[in-house]
mmCIF file of C-alpha atoms and ligand atoms in Angstrom:
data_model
loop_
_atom_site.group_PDB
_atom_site.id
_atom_site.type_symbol
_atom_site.label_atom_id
_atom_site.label_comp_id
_atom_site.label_asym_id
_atom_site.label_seq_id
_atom_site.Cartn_x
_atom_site.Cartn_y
_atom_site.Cartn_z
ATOM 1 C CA UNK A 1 -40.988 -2.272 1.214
ATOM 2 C CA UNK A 2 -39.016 -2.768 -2.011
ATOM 3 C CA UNK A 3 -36.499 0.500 -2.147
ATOM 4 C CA UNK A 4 -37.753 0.761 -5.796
ATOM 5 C CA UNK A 5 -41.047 1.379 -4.880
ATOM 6 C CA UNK A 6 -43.425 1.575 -7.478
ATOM 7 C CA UNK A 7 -40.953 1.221 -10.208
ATOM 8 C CA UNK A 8 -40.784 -2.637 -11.463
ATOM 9 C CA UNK A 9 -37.192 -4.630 -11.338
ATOM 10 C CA UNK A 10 -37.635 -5.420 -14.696
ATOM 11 C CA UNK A 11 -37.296 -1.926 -15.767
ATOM 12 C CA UNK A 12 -34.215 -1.374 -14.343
ATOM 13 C CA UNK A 13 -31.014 -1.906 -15.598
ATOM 14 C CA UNK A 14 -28.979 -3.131 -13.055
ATOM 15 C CA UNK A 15 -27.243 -6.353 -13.266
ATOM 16 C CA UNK A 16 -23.597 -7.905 -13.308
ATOM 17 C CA UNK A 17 -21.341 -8.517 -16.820
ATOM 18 C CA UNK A 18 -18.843 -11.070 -16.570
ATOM 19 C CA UNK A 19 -15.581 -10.216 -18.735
ATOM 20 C CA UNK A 20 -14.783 -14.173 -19.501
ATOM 21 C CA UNK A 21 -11.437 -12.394 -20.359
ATOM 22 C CA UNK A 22 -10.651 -11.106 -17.062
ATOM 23 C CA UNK A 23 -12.077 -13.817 -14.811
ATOM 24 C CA UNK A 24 -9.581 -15.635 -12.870
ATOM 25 C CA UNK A 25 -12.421 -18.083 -11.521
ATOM 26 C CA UNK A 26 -11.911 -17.299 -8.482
ATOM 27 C CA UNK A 27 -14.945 -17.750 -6.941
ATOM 28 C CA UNK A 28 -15.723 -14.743 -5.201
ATOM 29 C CA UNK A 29 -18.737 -13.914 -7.160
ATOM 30 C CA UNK A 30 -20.419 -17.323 -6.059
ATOM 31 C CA UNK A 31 -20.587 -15.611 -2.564
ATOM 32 C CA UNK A 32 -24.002 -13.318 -3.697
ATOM 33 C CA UNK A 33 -26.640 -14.704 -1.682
ATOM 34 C CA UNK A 34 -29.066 -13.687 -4.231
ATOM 35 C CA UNK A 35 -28.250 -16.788 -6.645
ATOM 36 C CA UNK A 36 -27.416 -14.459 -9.462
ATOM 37 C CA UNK A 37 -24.294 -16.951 -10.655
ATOM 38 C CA UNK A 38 -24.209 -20.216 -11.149
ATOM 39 C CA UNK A 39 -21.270 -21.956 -12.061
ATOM 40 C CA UNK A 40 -21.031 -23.462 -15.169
ATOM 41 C CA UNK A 41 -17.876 -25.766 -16.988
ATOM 42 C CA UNK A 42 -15.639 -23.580 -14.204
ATOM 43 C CA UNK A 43 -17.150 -20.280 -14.237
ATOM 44 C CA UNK A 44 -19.145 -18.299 -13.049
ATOM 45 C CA UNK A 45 -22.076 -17.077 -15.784
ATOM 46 C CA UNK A 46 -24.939 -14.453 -14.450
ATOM 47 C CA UNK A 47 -27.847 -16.898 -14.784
ATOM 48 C CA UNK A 48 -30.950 -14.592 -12.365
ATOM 49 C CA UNK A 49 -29.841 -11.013 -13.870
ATOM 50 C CA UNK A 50 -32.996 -9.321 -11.857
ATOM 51 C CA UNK A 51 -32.409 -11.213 -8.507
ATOM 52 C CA UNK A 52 -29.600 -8.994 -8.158
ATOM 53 C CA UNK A 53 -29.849 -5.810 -5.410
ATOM 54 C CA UNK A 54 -30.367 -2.692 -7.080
ATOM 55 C CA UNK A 55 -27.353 -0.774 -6.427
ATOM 56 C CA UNK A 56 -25.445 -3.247 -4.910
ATOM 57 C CA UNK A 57 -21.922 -4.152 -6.644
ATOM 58 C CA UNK A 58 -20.187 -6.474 -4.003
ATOM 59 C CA UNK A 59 -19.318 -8.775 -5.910
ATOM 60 C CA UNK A 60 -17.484 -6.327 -8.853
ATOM 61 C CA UNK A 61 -15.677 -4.782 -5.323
ATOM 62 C CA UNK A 62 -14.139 -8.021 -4.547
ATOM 63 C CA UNK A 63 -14.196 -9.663 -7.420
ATOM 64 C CA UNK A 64 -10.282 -10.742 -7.988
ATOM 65 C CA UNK A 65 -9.987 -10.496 -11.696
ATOM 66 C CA UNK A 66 -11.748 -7.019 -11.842
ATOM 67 C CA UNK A 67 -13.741 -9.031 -14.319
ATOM 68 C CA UNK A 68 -17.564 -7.652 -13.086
ATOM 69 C CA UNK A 69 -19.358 -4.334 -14.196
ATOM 70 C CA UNK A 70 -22.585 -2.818 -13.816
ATOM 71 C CA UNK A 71 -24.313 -0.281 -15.956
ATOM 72 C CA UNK A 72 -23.662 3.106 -15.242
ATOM 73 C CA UNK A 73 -24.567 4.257 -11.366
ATOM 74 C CA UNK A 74 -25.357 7.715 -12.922
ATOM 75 C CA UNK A 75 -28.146 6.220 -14.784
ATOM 76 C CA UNK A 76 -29.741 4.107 -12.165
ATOM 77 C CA UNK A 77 -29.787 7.442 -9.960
ATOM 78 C CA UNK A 78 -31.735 9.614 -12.837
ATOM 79 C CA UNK A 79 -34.001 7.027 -13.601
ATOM 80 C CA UNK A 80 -34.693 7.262 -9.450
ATOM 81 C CA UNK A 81 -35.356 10.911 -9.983
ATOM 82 C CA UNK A 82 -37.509 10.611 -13.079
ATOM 83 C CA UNK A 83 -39.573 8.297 -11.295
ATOM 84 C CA UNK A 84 -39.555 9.728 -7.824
ATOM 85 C CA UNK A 85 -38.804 6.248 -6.502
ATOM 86 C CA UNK A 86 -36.890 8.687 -3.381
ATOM 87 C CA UNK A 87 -40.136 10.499 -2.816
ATOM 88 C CA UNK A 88 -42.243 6.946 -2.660
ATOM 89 C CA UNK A 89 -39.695 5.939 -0.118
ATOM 90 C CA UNK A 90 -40.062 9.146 1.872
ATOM 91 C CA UNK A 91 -43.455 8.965 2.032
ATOM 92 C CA UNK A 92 -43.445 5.415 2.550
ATOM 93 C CA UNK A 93 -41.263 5.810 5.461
ATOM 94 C CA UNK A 94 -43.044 8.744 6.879
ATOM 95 C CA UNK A 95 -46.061 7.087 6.592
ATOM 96 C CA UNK A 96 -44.250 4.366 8.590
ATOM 97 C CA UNK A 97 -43.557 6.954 11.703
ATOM 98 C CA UNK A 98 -39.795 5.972 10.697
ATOM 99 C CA UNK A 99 -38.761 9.535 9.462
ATOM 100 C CA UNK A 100 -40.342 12.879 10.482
ATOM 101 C CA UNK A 101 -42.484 14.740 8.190
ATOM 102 C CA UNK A 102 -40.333 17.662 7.146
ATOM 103 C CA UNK A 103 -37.375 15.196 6.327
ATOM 104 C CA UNK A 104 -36.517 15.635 2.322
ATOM 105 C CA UNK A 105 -34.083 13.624 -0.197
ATOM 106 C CA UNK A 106 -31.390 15.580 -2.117
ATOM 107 C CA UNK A 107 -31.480 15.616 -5.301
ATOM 108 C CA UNK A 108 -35.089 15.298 -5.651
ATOM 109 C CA UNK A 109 -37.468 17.456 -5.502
HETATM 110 S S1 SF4 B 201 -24.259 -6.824 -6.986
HETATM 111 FE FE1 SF4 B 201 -24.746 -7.747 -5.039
HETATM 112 S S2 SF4 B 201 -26.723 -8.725 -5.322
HETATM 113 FE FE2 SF4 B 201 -25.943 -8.259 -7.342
HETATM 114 S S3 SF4 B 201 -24.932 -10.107 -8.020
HETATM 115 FE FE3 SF4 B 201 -23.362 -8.840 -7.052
HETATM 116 S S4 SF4 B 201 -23.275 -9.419 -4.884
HETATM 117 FE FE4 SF4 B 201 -25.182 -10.259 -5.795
HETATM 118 S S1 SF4 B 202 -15.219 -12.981 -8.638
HETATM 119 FE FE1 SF4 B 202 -14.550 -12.275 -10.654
HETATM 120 S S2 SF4 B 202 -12.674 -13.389 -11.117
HETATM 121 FE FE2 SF4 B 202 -13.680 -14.429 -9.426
HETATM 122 S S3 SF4 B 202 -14.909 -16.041 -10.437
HETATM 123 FE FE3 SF4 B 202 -16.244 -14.266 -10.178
HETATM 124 S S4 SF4 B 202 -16.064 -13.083 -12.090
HETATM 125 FE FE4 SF4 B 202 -14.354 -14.544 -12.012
#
């Protein structure tokens, strides 16, 4: 089950930015499993911006050059309660016999 259930990748804004300034080329980045970088004339560029893990930032974590941002985490988590994307996972999961049937999100109602 995708965790953004029902609401499609391409609609959400969650991707890696490369400062060229910052990079240090150290090739951290190149460690995503999700073939979001390539590297290109010795650097890294984001070539697959929607293979990347919604809500995931490894690589800006451990990225040397502090040279990778996402959009705002704020965002991504009101555009989860707009679209009840918790509540599709709840139910999912209930449905699922994986959580009990009185068990509730916070923050969305
Ligand atoms: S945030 Fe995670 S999935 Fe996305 S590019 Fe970085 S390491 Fe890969
Ligand atoms: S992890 Fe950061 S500093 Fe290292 S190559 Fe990637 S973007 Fe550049």
């Amino acid at each position: 089950m995708p965790w953004f259930a029902g609401v499609s990748r391409s609609e959400i804004n969650w991707n890696p930015t490369i400062d060229e300034e910052k990079c240090v080329r150290c090739g951290m980045c190149m460690n995503c499993g999700k073939k979001v970088f390539e590297w290109r004339d010795g650097r890294p560029v984001v070539v697959n911006p929607t293979a990347c893990v919604v809500g995931c930032s490894t690589c800006a974590n451990l990225c040397l050059g502090n040279a990778i941002t996402f959009p705002p985490l704020a965002d991504l988590r009101a555009l989860y309660r707009e679209r009840k994307v918790w509540n599709a996972v709840r139910r999912t999961l209930i449905e699922e016999g994986i959580l009990p049937a009185h068990e509730r999100p916070d923050g969305e109602k």
